Amino acid sequence: MVNPKVGIAVLNWNGLADTLACLKSLRKITYKNIGIYIVDNGSKSDVATLRRQKGITLIENSRNEGFCKGNNQAIKKALASGCEYVLLLNNDTEVEPRFLSKLVAVAESSSTIGIVGPKIYYYQSKKLWFAGGFINFWIGNTHHKETESMKKQYVDYITGCALLVKRNVIDRIGMLDERFFAYYEEVDFALRARRAGFRAVYVPSAVIWHKVGAATKRMNHFAIRLNLRNRMLLMRKHARWYHFLTFIPCYTTSVILLLGYRTLRGDFKSVQGALQGVYEGITC
C-alpha cells in the first residue's frame, strides 16, 4: 500500500506547552497522509487553546481517563476515519521529520510485522532512552535496551511513548486493555499481538526525543499502586506456570523492601498504594 493513512494519537493532561511543541514538530514531518487526534484528559485550563489548533481532531474528557482509555478513544476515531495505522505518541516528545516515513516503510515490508517503534533519546541530555523493549518472565520485569545500534531488530515490545501499529493488528486482538490504566499496557499489547502472529520491530533509523522529567522518575503512591498491580496482572495474563516459581519470591521481596523503605520515610500513602496494588493485581 502506498502512503497508507496514519492516525496519530496524542494525550494531553495539564501539559499544554509540551503538547504544542509536539504538534509543532509533527507539522514538519515528511509523511503527509496523517490525521492528528488530541485527547485532553480533563486538564484544568488547556482545552481552550487546544480548540484553536488547526488540523487536529480534539477529544475532550471531563476527567483523567488514563493512558489506555484515552488512547483507545483516539484509536476508534482514527479507524473510523479510514486510517490503516495508528501511532501512539507521548505529548512530551518531539520528532525528527522523517521518522514516520521510516516507521511505515518497515511496517509495510512484511505482513508479519505488526508493531514498530523508533529510537528514542532523552530530550534534555541527548542520551539514548529506548532501543527496544524486553521482558524477563522469571522475575516479571521489563527493561529498555539503552545501547546504540543501527540494526533493525525484533523486540518483545515497543514503548507506548511512540508505538506504530497496523490496523489489522487492532482488528485481530482489540485495543489496549483498559484494566491497566497506565504502565505495562504496551507490553501486554505486544504480547497479545505476538500470540496472534505479529512481531514488534525496533527501527533505529527513525528518531524522536522524549522529555523524561524528574516527575516520571519519582513514583507517587498512585504510580506505585499501578506498577505493582499491573506487573502482577501482566504475569497472570501471559506467564507460564513455571515462571511463578521465581517470580513470586522476586515480587514479594520487592514489595517488602518497598514497604519498609516507605514506612521508614513516613510515606504511608505509598504504603497504602502498594498494598492496594498487590491486592488488585491478584484479584482484578
mmCIF file of C-alpha atoms in Angstrom:
data_model
loop_
_atom_site.group_PDB
_atom_site.id
_atom_site.type_symbol
_atom_site.label_atom_id
_atom_site.label_comp_id
_atom_site.label_asym_id
_atom_site.label_seq_id
_atom_site.Cartn_x
_atom_site.Cartn_y
_atom_site.Cartn_z
ATOM 1 C CA MET A 1 0.000 0.000 0.000
ATOM 2 C CA VAL A 2 1.364 3.416 -0.978
ATOM 3 C CA ASN A 3 1.342 6.008 1.812
ATOM 4 C CA PRO A 4 -1.370 4.463 3.994
ATOM 5 C CA LYS A 5 -3.142 6.919 6.251
ATOM 6 C CA VAL A 6 -1.751 7.152 9.783
ATOM 7 C CA GLY A 7 -3.749 8.391 12.752
ATOM 8 C CA ILE A 8 -1.552 9.990 15.419
ATOM 9 C CA ALA A 9 -2.921 9.828 18.971
ATOM 10 C CA VAL A 10 -1.543 12.329 21.492
ATOM 11 C CA LEU A 11 -2.779 12.521 25.093
ATOM 12 C CA ASN A 12 -2.716 15.804 26.993
ATOM 13 C CA TRP A 13 -3.141 16.150 30.735
ATOM 14 C CA ASN A 14 -2.133 19.569 32.059
ATOM 15 C CA GLY A 15 0.825 19.566 29.671
ATOM 16 C CA LEU A 16 -0.126 22.233 27.145
ATOM 17 C CA ALA A 17 3.378 23.553 26.439
ATOM 18 C CA ASP A 18 4.690 20.071 25.686
ATOM 19 C CA THR A 19 1.655 19.215 23.564
ATOM 20 C CA LEU A 20 2.025 22.357 21.455
ATOM 21 C CA ALA A 21 5.738 21.660 20.950
ATOM 22 C CA CYS A 22 4.899 18.102 19.911
ATOM 23 C CA LEU A 23 2.308 19.380 17.433
ATOM 24 C CA LYS A 24 4.808 21.854 16.017
ATOM 25 C CA SER A 25 7.279 19.057 15.322
ATOM 26 C CA LEU A 26 4.564 16.849 13.800
ATOM 27 C CA ARG A 27 3.660 19.589 11.344
ATOM 28 C CA LYS A 28 7.192 19.377 9.946
ATOM 29 C CA ILE A 29 7.229 15.658 9.174
ATOM 30 C CA THR A 30 7.679 14.463 5.599
ATOM 31 C CA TYR A 31 4.872 11.899 5.802
ATOM 32 C CA LYS A 32 1.716 13.848 4.977
ATOM 33 C CA ASN A 33 -1.129 11.321 4.921
ATOM 34 C CA ILE A 34 -1.950 11.708 8.602
ATOM 35 C CA GLY A 35 -4.728 12.620 10.974
ATOM 36 C CA ILE A 36 -3.868 14.039 14.399
ATOM 37 C CA TYR A 37 -6.101 13.172 17.345
ATOM 38 C CA ILE A 38 -5.532 15.047 20.587
ATOM 39 C CA VAL A 39 -7.200 13.604 23.679
ATOM 40 C CA ASP A 40 -7.457 16.038 26.567
ATOM 41 C CA ASN A 41 -7.774 14.000 29.750
ATOM 42 C CA GLY A 42 -9.556 16.533 31.949
ATOM 43 C CA SER A 43 -6.930 19.286 32.004
ATOM 44 C CA LYS A 44 -7.631 22.309 34.163
ATOM 45 C CA SER A 45 -7.027 25.051 31.626
ATOM 46 C CA ASP A 46 -5.641 23.644 28.357
ATOM 47 C CA VAL A 47 -8.797 22.935 26.366
ATOM 48 C CA ALA A 48 -9.496 26.461 25.103
ATOM 49 C CA THR A 49 -6.065 26.671 23.491
ATOM 50 C CA LEU A 50 -6.325 23.176 22.030
ATOM 51 C CA ARG A 51 -9.684 24.036 20.480
ATOM 52 C CA ARG A 52 -7.973 26.758 18.481
ATOM 53 C CA GLN A 53 -5.398 24.411 16.966
ATOM 54 C CA LYS A 54 -5.902 23.762 13.265
ATOM 55 C CA GLY A 55 -5.613 20.390 11.581
ATOM 56 C CA ILE A 56 -6.438 18.264 14.616
ATOM 57 C CA THR A 57 -9.393 16.330 15.977
ATOM 58 C CA LEU A 58 -9.869 17.130 19.658
ATOM 59 C CA ILE A 59 -11.436 14.636 22.047
ATOM 60 C CA GLU A 60 -12.370 16.180 25.402
ATOM 61 C CA ASN A 61 -12.716 14.177 28.605
ATOM 62 C CA SER A 62 -14.090 15.655 31.811
ATOM 63 C CA ARG A 63 -11.582 13.680 33.905
ATOM 64 C CA ASN A 64 -8.310 11.805 33.518
ATOM 65 C CA GLU A 65 -9.344 8.553 31.861
ATOM 66 C CA GLY A 66 -5.801 7.200 31.826
ATOM 67 C CA PHE A 67 -3.379 6.254 29.080
ATOM 68 C CA CYS A 68 -5.286 3.204 27.880
ATOM 69 C CA LYS A 69 -8.817 4.560 27.628
ATOM 70 C CA GLY A 70 -7.656 7.920 26.279
ATOM 71 C CA ASN A 71 -5.654 6.272 23.514
ATOM 72 C CA ASN A 72 -8.474 3.855 22.771
ATOM 73 C CA GLN A 73 -10.770 6.824 22.183
ATOM 74 C CA ALA A 74 -8.314 8.197 19.635
ATOM 75 C CA ILE A 75 -7.823 4.770 18.040
ATOM 76 C CA LYS A 76 -11.575 4.438 17.479
ATOM 77 C CA LYS A 77 -11.710 7.868 15.821
ATOM 78 C CA ALA A 78 -8.688 7.100 13.654
ATOM 79 C CA LEU A 79 -10.016 3.761 12.440
ATOM 80 C CA ALA A 80 -13.429 5.284 11.754
ATOM 81 C CA SER A 81 -11.741 7.861 9.502
ATOM 82 C CA GLY A 82 -10.042 5.173 7.424
ATOM 83 C CA CYS A 83 -6.576 5.054 8.983
ATOM 84 C CA GLU A 84 -4.543 1.922 8.229
ATOM 85 C CA TYR A 85 -2.083 2.675 11.022
ATOM 86 C CA VAL A 86 -2.271 4.313 14.432
ATOM 87 C CA LEU A 87 0.709 5.950 16.119
ATOM 88 C CA LEU A 88 0.548 6.350 19.889
ATOM 89 C CA LEU A 89 2.792 9.303 20.730
ATOM 90 C CA ASN A 90 3.517 10.900 24.099
ATOM 91 C CA ASN A 91 2.836 14.616 24.224
ATOM 92 C CA ASP A 92 6.263 15.272 25.750
ATOM 93 C CA THR A 93 8.079 14.140 22.611
ATOM 94 C CA GLU A 94 9.465 15.916 19.572
ATOM 95 C CA VAL A 95 10.078 14.067 16.343
ATOM 96 C CA GLU A 96 12.624 14.007 13.540
ATOM 97 C CA PRO A 97 10.887 14.965 10.251
ATOM 98 C CA ARG A 98 11.425 11.601 8.506
ATOM 99 C CA PHE A 99 10.702 9.334 11.468
ATOM 100 C CA LEU A 100 7.176 8.331 10.428
ATOM 101 C CA SER A 101 8.149 7.616 6.814
ATOM 102 C CA LYS A 102 10.814 5.228 8.090
ATOM 103 C CA LEU A 103 8.463 3.501 10.520
ATOM 104 C CA VAL A 104 5.784 2.975 7.877
ATOM 105 C CA ALA A 105 8.337 1.662 5.366
ATOM 106 C CA VAL A 106 9.486 -1.036 7.784
ATOM 107 C CA ALA A 107 5.931 -1.922 8.792
ATOM 108 C CA GLU A 108 4.929 -2.256 5.135
ATOM 109 C CA SER A 109 7.882 -4.525 4.359
ATOM 110 C CA SER A 110 6.289 -7.637 5.897
ATOM 111 C CA SER A 111 2.796 -8.828 6.708
ATOM 112 C CA THR A 112 4.098 -10.374 9.944
ATOM 113 C CA ILE A 113 5.362 -7.045 11.292
ATOM 114 C CA GLY A 114 2.517 -5.579 13.319
ATOM 115 C CA ILE A 115 4.141 -3.034 15.631
ATOM 116 C CA VAL A 116 7.154 -0.793 15.076
ATOM 117 C CA GLY A 117 8.864 1.892 17.117
ATOM 118 C CA PRO A 118 11.702 4.410 16.818
ATOM 119 C CA LYS A 119 14.934 5.058 18.625
ATOM 120 C CA ILE A 120 14.200 7.473 21.477
ATOM 121 C CA TYR A 121 16.665 9.871 23.061
ATOM 122 C CA TYR A 122 16.317 11.887 26.250
ATOM 123 C CA TYR A 123 15.396 15.387 25.130
ATOM 124 C CA GLN A 124 17.477 17.088 27.794
ATOM 125 C CA SER A 125 20.741 15.152 27.584
ATOM 126 C CA LYS A 126 20.517 13.542 24.128
ATOM 127 C CA LYS A 127 21.394 10.193 25.716
ATOM 128 C CA LEU A 128 19.643 7.076 24.496
ATOM 129 C CA TRP A 129 16.420 6.248 26.368
ATOM 130 C CA PHE A 130 14.842 3.440 24.319
ATOM 131 C CA ALA A 131 16.296 0.973 21.820
ATOM 132 C CA GLY A 132 13.775 -1.836 22.123
ATOM 133 C CA GLY A 133 11.832 -3.367 24.994
ATOM 134 C CA PHE A 134 12.324 -6.786 26.557
ATOM 135 C CA ILE A 135 10.610 -8.797 29.290
ATOM 136 C CA ASN A 136 12.006 -11.334 31.739
ATOM 137 C CA PHE A 137 9.151 -13.559 32.852
ATOM 138 C CA TRP A 138 11.287 -15.230 35.516
ATOM 139 C CA ILE A 139 11.309 -12.041 37.583
ATOM 140 C CA GLY A 140 8.351 -10.300 35.954
ATOM 141 C CA ASN A 141 10.308 -7.232 34.912
ATOM 142 C CA THR A 142 10.626 -5.280 31.692
ATOM 143 C CA HIS A 143 13.544 -3.170 30.564
ATOM 144 C CA HIS A 144 14.541 -0.810 27.777
ATOM 145 C CA LYS A 145 17.673 -1.546 25.833
ATOM 146 C CA GLU A 146 19.874 1.550 26.107
ATOM 147 C CA THR A 147 22.821 0.729 23.846
ATOM 148 C CA GLU A 148 23.386 2.317 20.460
ATOM 149 C CA SER A 149 22.806 0.118 17.434
ATOM 150 C CA MET A 150 21.753 0.892 13.893
ATOM 151 C CA LYS A 151 20.496 -2.654 13.402
ATOM 152 C CA LYS A 152 16.774 -3.177 12.978
ATOM 153 C CA GLN A 153 15.645 -5.984 15.263
ATOM 154 C CA TYR A 154 12.722 -7.918 16.661
ATOM 155 C CA VAL A 155 11.912 -6.994 20.256
ATOM 156 C CA ASP A 156 9.426 -8.101 22.895
ATOM 157 C CA TYR A 157 7.613 -4.785 22.911
ATOM 158 C CA ILE A 158 7.675 -1.165 21.783
ATOM 159 C CA THR A 159 7.205 1.549 24.370
ATOM 160 C CA GLY A 160 3.845 3.317 24.351
ATOM 161 C CA CYS A 161 5.794 6.565 24.152
ATOM 162 C CA ALA A 162 5.932 6.056 20.361
ATOM 163 C CA LEU A 163 4.218 2.955 19.021
ATOM 164 C CA LEU A 164 3.015 2.468 15.443
ATOM 165 C CA VAL A 165 0.535 -0.367 14.954
ATOM 166 C CA LYS A 166 -1.225 -1.734 11.892
ATOM 167 C CA ARG A 167 -4.980 -1.600 11.692
ATOM 168 C CA ASN A 168 -5.276 -5.346 11.106
ATOM 169 C CA VAL A 169 -3.474 -5.999 14.399
ATOM 170 C CA ILE A 170 -6.123 -3.993 16.241
ATOM 171 C CA ASP A 171 -8.859 -5.727 14.244
ATOM 172 C CA ARG A 172 -7.431 -9.077 15.342
ATOM 173 C CA ILE A 173 -6.565 -8.530 19.024
ATOM 174 C CA GLY A 174 -8.522 -5.439 20.038
ATOM 175 C CA MET A 175 -7.259 -2.220 21.573
ATOM 176 C CA LEU A 176 -5.353 -1.517 24.784
ATOM 177 C CA ASP A 177 -6.592 -3.391 27.857
ATOM 178 C CA GLU A 178 -8.123 -0.613 29.955
ATOM 179 C CA ARG A 179 -7.626 -2.549 33.176
ATOM 180 C CA PHE A 180 -4.015 -1.380 33.073
ATOM 181 C CA PHE A 181 -4.962 2.362 33.048
ATOM 182 C CA ALA A 182 -1.238 3.118 32.616
ATOM 183 C CA TYR A 183 2.040 1.135 32.852
ATOM 184 C CA TYR A 184 2.685 -2.275 31.216
ATOM 185 C CA GLU A 185 -0.209 -1.819 28.783
ATOM 186 C CA GLU A 186 2.089 -1.682 25.744
ATOM 187 C CA VAL A 187 3.845 -4.863 26.899
ATOM 188 C CA ASP A 188 0.509 -6.642 27.183
ATOM 189 C CA PHE A 189 -0.490 -5.316 23.751
ATOM 190 C CA ALA A 190 2.717 -6.563 22.090
ATOM 191 C CA LEU A 191 2.445 -9.987 23.723
ATOM 192 C CA ARG A 192 -1.152 -10.328 22.552
ATOM 193 C CA ALA A 193 -0.059 -9.329 19.050
ATOM 194 C CA ARG A 194 2.763 -11.880 19.062
ATOM 195 C CA ARG A 195 0.328 -14.589 20.112
ATOM 196 C CA ALA A 196 -1.749 -13.645 17.045
ATOM 197 C CA GLY A 197 1.277 -13.978 14.756
ATOM 198 C CA PHE A 198 2.562 -10.384 14.627
ATOM 199 C CA ARG A 199 6.058 -9.237 15.571
ATOM 200 C CA ALA A 200 7.311 -5.991 17.113
ATOM 201 C CA VAL A 201 10.296 -4.338 15.433
ATOM 202 C CA TYR A 202 12.650 -1.631 16.669
ATOM 203 C CA VAL A 203 13.634 0.804 13.892
ATOM 204 C CA PRO A 204 16.800 2.728 14.870
ATOM 205 C CA SER A 205 16.828 4.915 11.757
ATOM 206 C CA ALA A 206 13.604 6.568 12.982
ATOM 207 C CA VAL A 207 14.375 9.027 15.778
ATOM 208 C CA ILE A 208 12.432 11.065 18.339
ATOM 209 C CA TRP A 209 13.261 12.845 21.606
ATOM 210 C CA HIS A 210 11.439 12.366 24.914
ATOM 211 C CA LYS A 211 11.280 14.934 27.709
ATOM 212 C CA VAL A 212 11.645 12.407 30.508
ATOM 213 C CA GLY A 213 11.460 14.513 33.668
ATOM 214 C CA ALA A 214 12.008 14.101 37.387
ATOM 215 C CA ALA A 215 8.278 13.646 37.958
ATOM 216 C CA THR A 216 8.263 10.468 35.863
ATOM 217 C CA LYS A 217 11.273 9.076 37.727
ATOM 218 C CA ARG A 218 9.847 9.716 41.190
ATOM 219 C CA MET A 219 6.943 7.376 41.896
ATOM 220 C CA ASN A 220 3.997 8.689 43.884
ATOM 221 C CA HIS A 221 1.521 6.463 45.672
ATOM 222 C CA PHE A 222 -0.763 6.123 42.630
ATOM 223 C CA ALA A 223 2.126 5.152 40.353
ATOM 224 C CA ILE A 224 3.326 2.611 42.928
ATOM 225 C CA ARG A 225 -0.154 1.110 43.073
ATOM 226 C CA LEU A 226 -0.388 0.870 39.275
ATOM 227 C CA ASN A 227 3.081 -0.609 38.855
ATOM 228 C CA LEU A 228 2.582 -3.353 41.435
ATOM 229 C CA ARG A 229 -0.923 -4.129 40.214
ATOM 230 C CA ASN A 230 -0.061 -4.176 36.530
ATOM 231 C CA ARG A 231 3.132 -6.171 36.949
ATOM 232 C CA MET A 232 1.086 -8.938 38.545
ATOM 233 C CA LEU A 233 -1.728 -8.578 36.001
ATOM 234 C CA LEU A 234 0.733 -8.890 33.124
ATOM 235 C CA MET A 235 2.185 -12.065 34.603
ATOM 236 C CA ARG A 236 -1.250 -13.545 35.197
ATOM 237 C CA LYS A 237 -2.172 -12.901 31.570
ATOM 238 C CA HIS A 238 0.989 -14.079 29.851
ATOM 239 C CA ALA A 239 3.437 -16.039 32.040
ATOM 240 C CA ARG A 240 3.698 -19.819 32.182
ATOM 241 C CA TRP A 241 3.066 -21.577 35.471
ATOM 242 C CA TYR A 242 6.749 -22.330 35.978
ATOM 243 C CA HIS A 243 7.676 -18.638 35.749
ATOM 244 C CA PHE A 244 5.796 -18.079 39.007
ATOM 245 C CA LEU A 245 8.267 -20.316 40.839
ATOM 246 C CA THR A 246 10.802 -17.485 40.652
ATOM 247 C CA PHE A 247 8.511 -14.524 40.045
ATOM 248 C CA ILE A 248 6.587 -14.813 43.325
ATOM 249 C CA PRO A 249 9.719 -14.659 45.527
ATOM 250 C CA CYS A 250 11.089 -11.732 43.481
ATOM 251 C CA TYR A 251 7.782 -9.864 43.573
ATOM 252 C CA THR A 252 7.304 -10.498 47.299
ATOM 253 C CA THR A 253 10.827 -9.330 48.101
ATOM 254 C CA SER A 254 10.414 -6.129 46.097
ATOM 255 C CA VAL A 255 7.111 -5.383 47.851
ATOM 256 C CA ILE A 256 8.605 -5.971 51.318
ATOM 257 C CA LEU A 257 11.587 -3.724 50.558
ATOM 258 C CA LEU A 258 9.309 -1.020 49.185
ATOM 259 C CA LEU A 259 7.004 -1.177 52.207
ATOM 260 C CA GLY A 260 9.952 -0.978 54.578
ATOM 261 C CA TYR A 261 11.544 1.956 52.783
ATOM 262 C CA ARG A 262 8.325 3.955 52.539
ATOM 263 C CA THR A 263 7.399 3.204 56.154
ATOM 264 C CA LEU A 264 10.775 4.442 57.407
ATOM 265 C CA ARG A 265 10.214 7.661 55.468
ATOM 266 C CA GLY A 266 6.737 8.065 56.929
ATOM 267 C CA ASP A 267 5.206 7.827 53.456
ATOM 268 C CA PHE A 268 2.093 5.954 54.478
ATOM 269 C CA LYS A 269 0.180 6.964 51.336
ATOM 270 C CA SER A 270 2.669 4.964 49.300
ATOM 271 C CA VAL A 271 2.389 2.053 51.735
ATOM 272 C CA GLN A 272 -1.367 2.075 51.237
ATOM 273 C CA GLY A 273 -0.921 2.361 47.464
ATOM 274 C CA ALA A 274 1.463 -0.592 47.421
ATOM 275 C CA LEU A 275 -0.858 -2.828 49.424
ATOM 276 C CA GLN A 276 -3.801 -1.836 47.262
ATOM 277 C CA GLY A 277 -1.780 -2.538 44.115
ATOM 278 C CA VAL A 278 -0.834 -6.027 45.296
ATOM 279 C CA TYR A 279 -4.442 -6.825 46.183
ATOM 280 C CA GLU A 280 -5.785 -5.533 42.865
ATOM 281 C CA GLY A 281 -3.088 -7.367 40.918
ATOM 282 C CA ILE A 282 -4.259 -10.647 42.407
ATOM 283 C CA THR A 283 -7.998 -10.007 42.135
ATOM 284 C CA CYS A 284 -8.615 -7.808 39.069
#
